[in-house]
Amino acid sequence: MNKKVSCRECNNEDCLIKRHCTPDYLAKIGLKRVQIEHQAKDSIFREGGYVGGIYFIQHGKVKIIAHGGDDREQIVRMATDGQIFGHRGLGDDLYTVSAFALSDTVVCFIDNDTMYDAYMHNPKLTYQMLEFYSLELQKAEVRMKYLAQMNVREKVAEALLLIRDVFGTHPADGTLNVCLSRQEIADMTGAMVEQVSRELGEFQKENLIAKTGRSGIVITNVNGMLELIKKYGTEQYATQPN
Amino acid sequence: MNKKVSCRECNNEDCLIKRHCTPDYLAKIGLKRVQIEHQAKDSIFREGGYVGGIYFIQHGKVKIIAHGGDDREQIVRMATDGQIFGHRGLGDDLYTVSAFALSDTVVCFIDNDTMYDAYMHNPKLTYQMLEFYSLELQKAEVRMKYLAQMNVREKVAEALLLIRDVFGTHPADGTLNVCLSRQEIADMTGAMVEQVSRELGEFQKENLIAKTGRSGIVITNVNGMLELIKKYGTEQYATQPN
DNA sequence: CGCGTCCTTGAACCGCGTCAAGCCAGGTGG
DNA sequence: CCACCTGGCTTGACGCGGTTCAAGGACGCG
């Protein structure tokens, strides 16, 4: 009973953020919020739209993408239950990225005024948000390095480990807890769909993954995947063999 | 007299952050701080070191790099007078990046306890830091897209515009206000030195830049450079012709 | 003046983007 | 229940862009 759990965002036992996504907690601290449901593939907000507040994921999976040239897209982040997204300044900003639901999703929206008020009255909350941003920034910087320096094979391996890290695996069969298309993996890596397909085929031959065309991917040899990209310093994915 | 200036970090007229780097202001709000001088090329902190606080640049230029595989490096950010760096969580974190002085530099170091105390007593400060982080995160996400999708020619163009944006140009002759080696430009783009050299040669032939081997680069046709990378959405570098 | 460092240029190789064709699974309608 | 269609996946061939290797040049410094 009363078991303590660490916040998945800041690793702090008494972090407020981990509780923000629960309606009860938000009500308790008096934050006005709106619950919104989205179906898989729906857009939640779009690049160029007005930033009216911040989103917490109550339940579901979300990808954040930046639009590039020639209709290409770049997935810059993915998030799931209990995590924050759409976090921007509270000024008159416009979104520089778009968010899409990867599965049926319920999000909690809190408007800027409400958040500002909460920040001004609860320094610990503001501070915990600061830690969350700091961590995200750190992840983004590491990701920059990967995108700039890895070859496609390595970037695909890294993408799979990242997916596993964010969404986890299905306990029954070990498939990744989210189903991304080849195009989406390409959008994570900055590569072309065909190349991603080829690299996945290679991984399968080498028994690093098991996969079927359209359904989930199983990483059968996590340590082997880690080995591929070790030299870039990928400690964040370090894990015990299943 | 009493001219209002906007904070270069958050564009807010009465932002505290823009004043943090001045010793007077730090003394006034009672923040204990340490001033540290560094010569060009000195390391200020290193990947793996303990994060004891946060740095403000009093005067000088700094690059933040992530170490990659095979002794490669990735420049993830550059900063100059009045800006913040080394901003990490206040936990028992270790740096995931290193910082080096690009010129003789004076930085202000404020330890974690002092910052935490300030955060708890000054919600506006915490909030302004939040906005700063938010902006940095936004820039990092855009940069990810560039690094993943641009070819080397485009990345070199983007790097030059970024350098110009961060450090500005010398009013007398228009040279960039910082002198980066070919290797450093390569470290910004994830490309090889030879290729950077070739692309710079091309730009020179096309009268986009004027350059000499070891000294500064002059961007002679900013709009031409912008044109090269327009399709990726590079509004942040939009500028009037000189 | 000689040495070290950085820059430049050339040539060869190969990773990967591009184009094109074919495959496979699921959905739809007859 | 099957035929067809559609959208995603796979595979092959080809060529370009960029890395790699190697040699030489320019510049600053002792």
Coordinates of C-alpha atoms (C1' of nucleotides) in Angstrom, one line a residue:
Chain A
M1 CA 0.0 0.0 0.0
N2 CA 1.0 3.6 -0.4
K3 CA 3.9 2.4 -2.5
K4 CA 6.3 5.1 -3.6
V5 CA 7.0 5.5 -7.3
S6 CA 9.4 7.7 -9.0
C7 CA 8.3 10.2 -11.5
R8 CA 9.1 9.0 -15.0
E9 CA 10.0 12.5 -16.0
C10 CA 12.3 13.6 -13.3
N11 CA 13.0 10.5 -11.2
N12 CA 11.8 12.4 -8.1
E13 CA 9.7 10.5 -5.7
D14 CA 7.4 13.3 -4.8
C15 CA 7.3 15.0 -8.2
L16 CA 4.0 16.7 -9.0
I17 CA 4.4 16.2 -12.7
K18 CA 3.7 12.5 -12.8
R19 CA 0.3 13.2 -11.3
H20 CA -0.7 16.0 -13.6
C21 CA -2.3 13.7 -16.0
T22 CA -4.7 12.3 -13.5
P23 CA -8.0 14.2 -13.5
D24 CA -8.2 13.8 -9.7
Y25 CA -4.9 15.5 -9.1
L26 CA -5.6 18.3 -11.5
A27 CA -8.9 18.9 -9.8
K28 CA -7.3 18.7 -6.3
I29 CA -4.8 21.5 -7.1
G30 CA -7.5 23.4 -8.8
L31 CA -6.2 23.5 -12.3
K32 CA -8.8 24.1 -14.9
R33 CA -8.3 21.6 -17.7
V34 CA -10.0 20.1 -20.7
Q35 CA -9.9 16.5 -21.6
I36 CA -9.7 15.7 -25.3
E37 CA -10.0 12.4 -27.1
H38 CA -8.2 11.7 -30.4
Q39 CA -8.2 8.7 -32.6
A40 CA -5.0 7.2 -34.0
K41 CA -3.5 9.3 -36.8
D42 CA -5.5 12.4 -35.7
S43 CA -3.5 15.7 -35.5
I44 CA -3.6 17.2 -32.0
F45 CA -2.0 20.5 -33.0
R46 CA -0.2 21.7 -36.1
E47 CA 2.9 23.7 -37.0
G48 CA 1.9 27.3 -37.3
G49 CA -1.0 27.1 -34.9
Y50 CA -1.4 29.2 -31.8
V51 CA 0.1 27.8 -28.6
G52 CA -2.7 28.2 -26.1
G53 CA -1.5 25.9 -23.4
I54 CA 0.2 22.6 -22.6
Y55 CA -0.8 18.9 -23.0
F56 CA -0.5 16.0 -20.7
I57 CA -1.1 12.5 -22.0
Q58 CA -3.7 10.7 -19.9
H59 CA -3.6 7.6 -22.0
G60 CA -2.2 6.9 -25.4
K61 CA 0.8 7.5 -27.7
V62 CA 1.9 10.7 -29.5
K63 CA 4.5 11.7 -32.0
I64 CA 5.9 15.2 -32.5
I65 CA 7.0 16.0 -36.0
A66 CA 8.7 18.9 -37.7
H67 CA 8.0 19.5 -41.4
G68 CA 11.0 19.6 -43.7
G69 CA 11.5 20.3 -47.3
D70 CA 10.0 18.2 -50.1
D71 CA 7.1 16.9 -47.9
R72 CA 9.5 15.2 -45.7
E73 CA 8.9 15.0 -42.0
Q74 CA 11.1 14.6 -39.0
I75 CA 9.9 12.9 -35.8
V76 CA 11.6 14.8 -33.0
R77 CA 10.0 13.2 -30.1
M78 CA 7.5 10.5 -29.0
A79 CA 5.6 10.4 -25.7
T80 CA 3.1 8.2 -23.9
D81 CA 1.0 7.9 -20.7
G82 CA 1.8 10.6 -18.1
Q83 CA 4.1 12.6 -20.2
I84 CA 4.0 16.2 -21.3
F85 CA 4.0 17.6 -24.8
G86 CA 3.2 20.8 -26.7
H87 CA 5.2 22.6 -24.1
R88 CA 6.2 26.0 -25.5
G89 CA 6.7 29.4 -24.1
L90 CA 3.6 31.1 -22.8
G91 CA 4.0 34.1 -25.1
D92 CA 2.1 34.6 -28.3
D93 CA 4.1 31.8 -29.8
L94 CA 3.2 29.6 -32.7
Y95 CA 3.9 25.9 -32.8
T96 CA 7.1 25.0 -34.7
V97 CA 6.1 21.3 -34.7
S98 CA 3.0 19.2 -35.1
A99 CA 1.6 16.5 -32.8
F100 CA -0.2 13.4 -34.0
A101 CA -1.8 10.5 -32.1
L102 CA -0.2 7.2 -32.8
S103 CA -3.0 5.3 -31.0
D104 CA -6.4 6.3 -29.6
T105 CA -5.4 8.9 -27.1
V106 CA -6.9 11.0 -24.3
V107 CA -5.0 14.2 -23.5
C108 CA -5.5 16.8 -20.9
F109 CA -5.1 20.4 -22.0
I110 CA -4.3 23.2 -19.6
D111 CA -4.3 26.8 -20.9
N112 CA -1.5 29.2 -20.5
D113 CA -3.2 31.5 -18.0
T114 CA -3.9 28.6 -15.7
M115 CA -0.4 27.3 -16.0
Y116 CA 1.1 30.7 -15.4
D117 CA -1.0 31.1 -12.3
A118 CA 0.1 27.7 -11.0
Y119 CA 3.7 28.5 -11.7
M120 CA 3.5 31.8 -9.7
H121 CA 2.0 30.1 -6.7
N122 CA 3.9 26.9 -6.7
P123 CA 7.6 27.3 -7.2
K124 CA 8.2 23.6 -6.8
L125 CA 6.0 22.9 -9.7
T126 CA 7.8 25.4 -11.9
Y127 CA 11.1 23.9 -10.8
Q128 CA 10.0 20.4 -11.7
M129 CA 8.9 21.6 -15.1
L130 CA 12.4 23.1 -15.4
E131 CA 13.9 19.7 -14.7
F132 CA 11.6 18.2 -17.3
Y133 CA 12.7 20.7 -19.9
S134 CA 16.3 20.2 -19.0
L135 CA 16.1 16.5 -19.5
E136 CA 14.3 16.9 -22.8
L137 CA 16.9 19.4 -24.0
Q138 CA 19.6 16.9 -23.0
K139 CA 17.9 14.2 -25.0
A140 CA 17.6 16.5 -28.0
E141 CA 21.3 17.3 -28.0
V142 CA 22.3 13.7 -27.9
R143 CA 19.8 13.0 -30.7
M144 CA 21.4 15.7 -32.8
K145 CA 24.7 13.9 -32.5
Y146 CA 23.2 10.6 -33.6
L147 CA 21.4 12.2 -36.5
A148 CA 24.5 14.0 -37.7
Q149 CA 27.1 11.2 -37.3
M150 CA 25.4 7.8 -37.6
N151 CA 24.9 5.9 -40.8
V152 CA 21.5 4.7 -41.7
R153 CA 22.0 1.2 -40.3
E154 CA 23.0 2.7 -37.0
K155 CA 20.2 5.2 -37.0
V156 CA 17.6 2.5 -37.6
A157 CA 19.0 0.5 -34.7
E158 CA 18.9 3.5 -32.5
A159 CA 15.4 4.3 -33.5
L160 CA 14.2 0.8 -32.6
L161 CA 15.9 1.1 -29.2
L162 CA 14.4 4.5 -28.7
I163 CA 10.9 3.2 -29.5
R164 CA 11.4 0.3 -27.1
D165 CA 12.6 2.8 -24.5
V166 CA 9.6 5.1 -24.8
F167 CA 6.8 2.6 -25.4
G168 CA 8.1 -0.6 -24.0
T169 CA 7.4 -4.1 -25.2
H170 CA 4.3 -6.3 -25.0
P171 CA 4.9 -8.8 -22.2
A172 CA 3.4 -11.7 -24.0
D173 CA 5.3 -11.8 -27.3
G174 CA 8.0 -9.1 -26.9
T175 CA 6.7 -6.9 -29.8
L176 CA 7.2 -3.2 -29.4
N177 CA 4.2 -1.6 -27.8
V178 CA 3.5 0.6 -30.8
C179 CA 3.1 -0.1 -34.5
L180 CA 5.1 2.4 -36.6
S181 CA 5.2 2.2 -40.4
R182 CA 8.5 2.0 -42.3
Q183 CA 7.8 5.6 -43.3
E184 CA 7.6 6.6 -39.7
I185 CA 10.9 4.9 -38.8
A186 CA 12.4 6.7 -41.9
D187 CA 11.0 10.0 -40.4
M188 CA 12.8 9.3 -37.2
T189 CA 16.1 8.7 -38.9
G190 CA 16.1 11.1 -41.8
A191 CA 16.5 8.2 -44.3
M192 CA 14.4 6.9 -47.1
V193 CA 11.7 4.2 -46.7
E194 CA 13.5 1.7 -49.0
Q195 CA 16.7 2.0 -47.0
V196 CA 14.9 1.4 -43.8
S197 CA 13.3 -1.7 -45.3
R198 CA 16.7 -3.0 -46.4
E199 CA 18.3 -2.4 -43.0
L200 CA 15.4 -4.1 -41.2
G201 CA 15.9 -7.1 -43.6
E202 CA 19.5 -7.2 -42.6
F203 CA 18.8 -7.1 -38.9
Q204 CA 16.4 -10.0 -39.4
K205 CA 19.0 -12.0 -41.2
E206 CA 21.4 -11.4 -38.3
N207 CA 18.7 -12.5 -35.8
L208 CA 18.8 -9.1 -34.1
I209 CA 15.0 -8.7 -34.8
A210 CA 12.1 -10.7 -35.8
K211 CA 9.5 -8.9 -37.8
T212 CA 6.6 -9.3 -40.1
G213 CA 5.6 -6.9 -42.8
R214 CA 2.9 -4.8 -41.3
S215 CA 2.6 -5.9 -37.7
G216 CA 4.9 -5.4 -34.8
I217 CA 8.7 -5.8 -34.6
V218 CA 10.4 -7.9 -31.9
I219 CA 13.9 -7.0 -30.9
T220 CA 15.3 -10.5 -30.3
N221 CA 18.8 -9.4 -29.4
V222 CA 18.9 -6.0 -27.6
N223 CA 22.5 -6.3 -26.6
G224 CA 23.4 -7.0 -30.2
M225 CA 21.6 -3.8 -31.2
L226 CA 23.4 -1.9 -28.5
E227 CA 26.7 -3.2 -29.7
L228 CA 26.1 -1.7 -33.1
I229 CA 25.9 1.8 -31.8
K230 CA 27.9 1.6 -28.6
K231 CA 30.7 3.8 -29.9
Y232 CA 28.4 6.8 -29.9
G233 CA 27.8 6.6 -26.2
T234 CA 24.3 5.2 -26.1
E235 CA 24.1 4.4 -22.3
Q236 CA 20.6 5.6 -22.1
Y237 CA 19.4 2.4 -23.8
A238 CA 21.5 0.1 -21.6
T239 CA 19.4 -2.8 -20.4
Q240 CA 19.5 -6.3 -19.0
P241 CA 18.9 -9.1 -21.5
N242 CA 15.2 -10.1 -21.3
Chain B
M1 CA 18.1 57.4 -20.9
N2 CA 16.5 54.5 -19.2
K3 CA 16.1 52.9 -22.6
K4 CA 14.2 49.6 -22.5
V5 CA 15.8 46.7 -24.1
S6 CA 14.4 43.2 -24.7
C7 CA 16.0 40.2 -23.2
R8 CA 17.9 38.4 -26.0
E9 CA 16.7 35.1 -24.5
C10 CA 13.0 35.6 -24.0
N11 CA 12.3 38.9 -25.7
N12 CA 10.7 40.1 -22.5
E13 CA 11.4 43.7 -21.6
D14 CA 11.7 43.1 -17.9
C15 CA 13.3 39.8 -18.0
L16 CA 15.8 39.1 -15.2
I17 CA 17.9 36.6 -17.1
K18 CA 19.5 39.2 -19.4
R19 CA 20.9 40.9 -16.3
H20 CA 22.2 37.8 -14.6
C21 CA 25.6 38.0 -16.2
T22 CA 26.3 41.4 -14.8
P23 CA 28.1 41.2 -11.5
D24 CA 26.1 44.2 -10.2
Y25 CA 22.8 42.6 -10.7
L26 CA 23.9 39.3 -9.3
A27 CA 25.1 41.1 -6.2
K28 CA 21.9 43.1 -5.9
I29 CA 19.7 40.1 -5.8
G30 CA 22.1 38.4 -3.5
L31 CA 23.2 35.5 -5.6
K32 CA 26.6 34.1 -4.6
R33 CA 28.6 33.6 -7.8
V34 CA 32.1 32.9 -9.0
Q35 CA 33.7 34.7 -11.9
I36 CA 36.0 32.5 -13.9
E37 CA 38.3 33.5 -16.8
H38 CA 39.1 31.1 -19.7
Q39 CA 41.4 31.5 -22.6
A40 CA 40.4 30.5 -26.1
K41 CA 40.3 26.7 -26.6
D42 CA 40.1 26.1 -22.8
S43 CA 37.6 23.6 -21.7
I44 CA 35.0 25.0 -19.2
F45 CA 33.4 21.8 -18.3
R46 CA 33.7 18.3 -19.7
E47 CA 31.3 15.4 -20.5
G48 CA 31.1 13.1 -17.5
G49 CA 31.9 15.8 -15.0
Y50 CA 29.7 16.7 -12.1
V51 CA 27.1 19.4 -12.7
G52 CA 27.6 21.7 -9.8
G53 CA 25.7 24.7 -11.1
I54 CA 25.0 26.9 -14.1
Y55 CA 27.1 29.3 -16.2
F56 CA 26.4 32.8 -17.5
I57 CA 28.6 34.3 -20.1
Q58 CA 29.8 37.7 -19.0
H59 CA 32.0 38.2 -22.0
G60 CA 33.2 35.8 -24.7
K61 CA 32.1 33.0 -26.9
V62 CA 31.5 29.4 -26.1
K63 CA 30.7 26.1 -28.0
I64 CA 28.9 23.2 -26.5
I65 CA 29.9 19.8 -27.9
A66 CA 28.9 16.2 -27.6
H67 CA 31.5 13.5 -28.2
G68 CA 30.6 11.0 -30.9
G69 CA 32.2 7.8 -32.1
D70 CA 35.7 7.6 -33.6
D71 CA 36.8 10.9 -32.0
R72 CA 34.2 12.9 -33.8
E73 CA 32.5 15.8 -32.1
Q74 CA 29.2 17.4 -32.6
I75 CA 28.7 21.1 -31.8
V76 CA 25.2 21.3 -30.4
R77 CA 25.1 24.9 -29.5
M78 CA 27.1 28.1 -29.4
A79 CA 26.6 31.1 -27.1
T80 CA 27.9 34.5 -26.4
D81 CA 27.6 37.6 -24.1
G82 CA 24.7 37.4 -21.7
Q83 CA 23.7 33.9 -22.5
I84 CA 23.3 30.8 -20.3
F85 CA 25.0 27.5 -20.7
G86 CA 25.8 24.3 -18.7
H87 CA 22.1 24.4 -17.7
R88 CA 21.2 20.9 -16.4
G89 CA 19.0 19.5 -13.8
L90 CA 20.0 20.2 -10.3
G91 CA 20.2 16.6 -9.2
D92 CA 23.4 14.6 -9.0
D93 CA 23.7 14.8 -12.8
L94 CA 26.8 14.4 -14.9
Y95 CA 27.4 16.6 -18.0
T96 CA 26.5 14.8 -21.2
V97 CA 28.3 17.5 -23.2
S98 CA 31.4 19.6 -22.9
A99 CA 31.9 23.3 -23.2
F100 CA 34.9 25.1 -24.7
A101 CA 35.8 28.8 -24.9
L102 CA 36.0 30.0 -28.6
S103 CA 37.6 33.2 -27.5
D104 CA 39.0 34.6 -24.2
T105 CA 36.0 34.4 -22.0
V106 CA 34.7 35.4 -18.6
V107 CA 31.9 33.3 -17.2
C108 CA 29.9 33.6 -14.1
F109 CA 29.2 30.3 -12.2
I110 CA 26.3 30.0 -9.8
D111 CA 26.1 26.8 -7.8
N112 CA 23.0 24.6 -7.6
D113 CA 22.0 25.4 -4.0
T114 CA 22.1 29.1 -4.7
M115 CA 20.0 28.7 -7.9
Y116 CA 17.5 26.4 -6.1
D117 CA 17.1 29.0 -3.4
A118 CA 16.6 31.7 -5.9
Y119 CA 14.0 29.6 -7.8
M120 CA 12.0 28.9 -4.6
H121 CA 11.9 32.6 -3.7
N122 CA 11.5 34.1 -7.1
P123 CA 8.9 32.3 -9.3
K124 CA 9.3 34.9 -12.0
L125 CA 12.9 33.9 -12.3
T126 CA 12.1 30.3 -12.5
Y127 CA 9.4 31.0 -15.1
Q128 CA 11.8 33.0 -17.2
M129 CA 14.3 30.2 -17.1
L130 CA 11.5 27.9 -18.2
E131 CA 10.9 30.2 -21.2
F132 CA 14.6 30.1 -22.0
Y133 CA 14.7 26.3 -21.9
S134 CA 11.6 26.1 -24.0
L135 CA 13.2 28.3 -26.7
E136 CA 16.4 26.2 -26.6
L137 CA 14.4 23.0 -26.9
Q138 CA 12.6 24.5 -29.9
K139 CA 15.9 25.4 -31.6
A140 CA 17.2 21.9 -30.9
E141 CA 14.2 20.3 -32.5
V142 CA 14.6 22.4 -35.6
R143 CA 18.3 21.6 -35.7
M144 CA 17.5 17.9 -35.6
K145 CA 15.4 18.3 -38.7
Y146 CA 18.2 20.1 -40.5
L147 CA 20.9 17.6 -39.5
A148 CA 18.7 14.7 -40.6
Q149 CA 17.4 16.0 -43.9
M150 CA 19.8 18.5 -45.4
N151 CA 22.7 17.6 -47.7
V152 CA 26.2 18.8 -46.8
R153 CA 26.0 21.9 -49.0
E154 CA 22.8 23.0 -47.3
K155 CA 24.1 22.2 -43.8
V156 CA 27.2 24.3 -44.4
A157 CA 25.1 27.2 -45.5
E158 CA 22.9 26.8 -42.5
A159 CA 25.9 26.6 -40.2
L160 CA 27.3 29.9 -41.6
L161 CA 23.9 31.6 -41.1
L162 CA 23.7 30.2 -37.6
I163 CA 27.2 31.5 -36.8
R164 CA 26.2 34.9 -38.2
D165 CA 23.0 34.8 -36.1
V166 CA 24.7 33.9 -32.8
F167 CA 27.9 36.0 -33.1
G168 CA 27.0 38.7 -35.6
T169 CA 29.4 40.3 -38.1
H170 CA 32.2 42.8 -37.7
P171 CA 30.8 46.2 -38.7
A172 CA 34.0 47.3 -40.5
D173 CA 34.5 44.5 -42.9
G174 CA 31.5 42.2 -42.5
T175 CA 33.5 39.2 -41.4
L176 CA 31.8 36.8 -38.9
N177 CA 32.5 37.8 -35.3
V178 CA 34.2 34.5 -34.6
C179 CA 36.8 32.5 -36.2
L180 CA 35.9 28.8 -36.5
S181 CA 38.2 26.3 -38.2
R182 CA 37.0 24.1 -41.0
Q183 CA 37.0 21.2 -38.5
E184 CA 34.6 23.2 -36.3
I185 CA 32.2 23.8 -39.2
A186 CA 32.4 20.1 -39.9
D187 CA 31.6 19.4 -36.3
M188 CA 28.5 21.6 -36.6
T189 CA 27.3 19.8 -39.7
G190 CA 28.3 16.2 -39.1
A191 CA 30.3 16.2 -42.4
M192 CA 34.0 15.7 -43.1
V193 CA 36.5 18.6 -43.2
E194 CA 37.4 18.0 -46.8
Q195 CA 33.8 18.3 -47.9
V196 CA 33.3 21.5 -45.9
S197 CA 36.4 22.9 -47.6
R198 CA 34.9 22.0 -51.0
E199 CA 31.5 23.5 -50.3
L200 CA 33.1 26.7 -49.1
G201 CA 35.1 26.8 -52.3
E202 CA 31.9 26.5 -54.2
F203 CA 30.2 29.2 -52.3
Q204 CA 33.1 31.5 -53.0
K205 CA 32.9 30.7 -56.7
E206 CA 29.2 31.6 -56.6
N207 CA 30.0 34.9 -54.8
L208 CA 27.9 33.8 -51.8
I209 CA 30.9 34.2 -49.5
A210 CA 34.3 35.7 -49.5
K211 CA 36.9 33.9 -47.5
T212 CA 40.5 33.5 -46.9
G213 CA 42.1 30.3 -45.7
R214 CA 42.6 30.9 -42.0
S215 CA 40.9 34.1 -41.2
G216 CA 37.3 35.2 -41.1
I217 CA 34.6 34.4 -43.6
V218 CA 32.4 37.1 -45.1
I219 CA 28.9 36.2 -46.2
T220 CA 28.5 38.5 -49.2
N221 CA 25.1 37.3 -50.2
V222 CA 22.9 36.4 -47.3
N223 CA 19.7 36.2 -49.3
G224 CA 21.5 33.9 -51.7
M225 CA 22.4 31.6 -48.8
L226 CA 18.9 31.8 -47.4
E227 CA 17.6 30.8 -50.8
L228 CA 19.6 27.6 -50.7
I229 CA 17.9 26.3 -47.6
K230 CA 14.6 28.0 -47.8
K231 CA 12.6 24.9 -48.4
Y232 CA 13.4 23.6 -44.9
G233 CA 11.7 26.5 -43.3
T234 CA 14.6 28.6 -42.1
E235 CA 12.7 31.7 -41.1
Q236 CA 14.8 32.2 -38.0
Y237 CA 17.6 33.5 -40.2
A238 CA 15.5 35.8 -42.3
T239 CA 17.2 39.2 -42.5
Q240 CA 17.3 42.4 -44.5
P241 CA 20.1 42.7 -47.0
N242 CA 23.0 44.6 -45.5
Chain C
dC1 C1' 64.3 29.2 -42.1
dG2 C1' 62.1 25.0 -40.8
dC3 C1' 58.5 22.9 -38.7
dG4 C1' 53.7 22.1 -37.4
dT5 C1' 49.0 23.0 -38.3
dC6 C1' 45.4 23.9 -41.0
dC7 C1' 43.5 24.1 -45.6
dT8 C1' 43.0 22.5 -50.4
dT9 C1' 42.6 19.4 -54.2
dG10 C1' 42.4 15.0 -56.6
dA11 C1' 41.1 10.3 -57.2
dA12 C1' 38.8 6.0 -55.8
dC13 C1' 35.4 3.8 -53.5
dC14 C1' 30.9 3.0 -51.5
dG15 C1' 26.7 4.2 -48.9
dC16 C1' 22.5 5.5 -49.8
dG17 C1' 19.0 8.1 -52.4
dT18 C1' 16.3 7.4 -56.6
dC19 C1' 13.6 5.1 -59.8
dA20 C1' 11.1 1.1 -61.1
dA21 C1' 8.9 -3.2 -60.6
dG22 C1' 6.8 -6.6 -58.0
dC23 C1' 4.9 -8.6 -53.6
dC24 C1' 1.7 -9.2 -50.0
dA25 C1' -2.4 -8.3 -46.8
dG26 C1' -6.6 -6.3 -46.0
dG27 C1' -10.8 -4.2 -47.6
dT28 C1' -14.5 -3.8 -50.8
dG29 C1' -17.9 -5.0 -53.9
dG30 C1' -19.9 -8.0 -57.1
Chain D
dC1 C1' -16.5 -16.5 -51.7
dC2 C1' -13.6 -14.8 -55.0
dA3 C1' -11.7 -10.8 -57.9
dC4 C1' -10.0 -6.8 -57.7
dC5 C1' -7.9 -2.7 -55.8
dT6 C1' -5.2 -0.1 -52.7
dG7 C1' -1.5 1.0 -49.7
dG8 C1' 2.3 -0.4 -47.5
dC9 C1' 6.5 -3.3 -47.9
dT10 C1' 10.4 -5.5 -50.5
dT11 C1' 14.0 -5.9 -53.8
dG12 C1' 17.0 -4.8 -57.7
dA13 C1' 19.8 -1.6 -60.6
dC14 C1' 21.9 2.6 -61.1
dG15 C1' 24.2 6.9 -60.2
dC16 C1' 25.3 10.7 -57.4
dG17 C1' 27.1 12.7 -53.2
dG18 C1' 30.1 12.3 -49.7
dT19 C1' 33.7 9.7 -47.2
dT20 C1' 38.2 8.1 -47.4
dC21 C1' 43.0 8.2 -48.6
dA22 C1' 46.8 10.6 -50.2
dA23 C1' 49.6 14.4 -51.6
dG24 C1' 50.7 19.1 -51.7
dG25 C1' 50.1 24.1 -50.5
dA26 C1' 49.6 28.1 -47.4
dC27 C1' 50.3 30.2 -43.2
dG28 C1' 51.9 31.2 -38.4
dC29 C1' 55.3 30.4 -35.1
dG30 C1' 59.5 29.4 -32.8

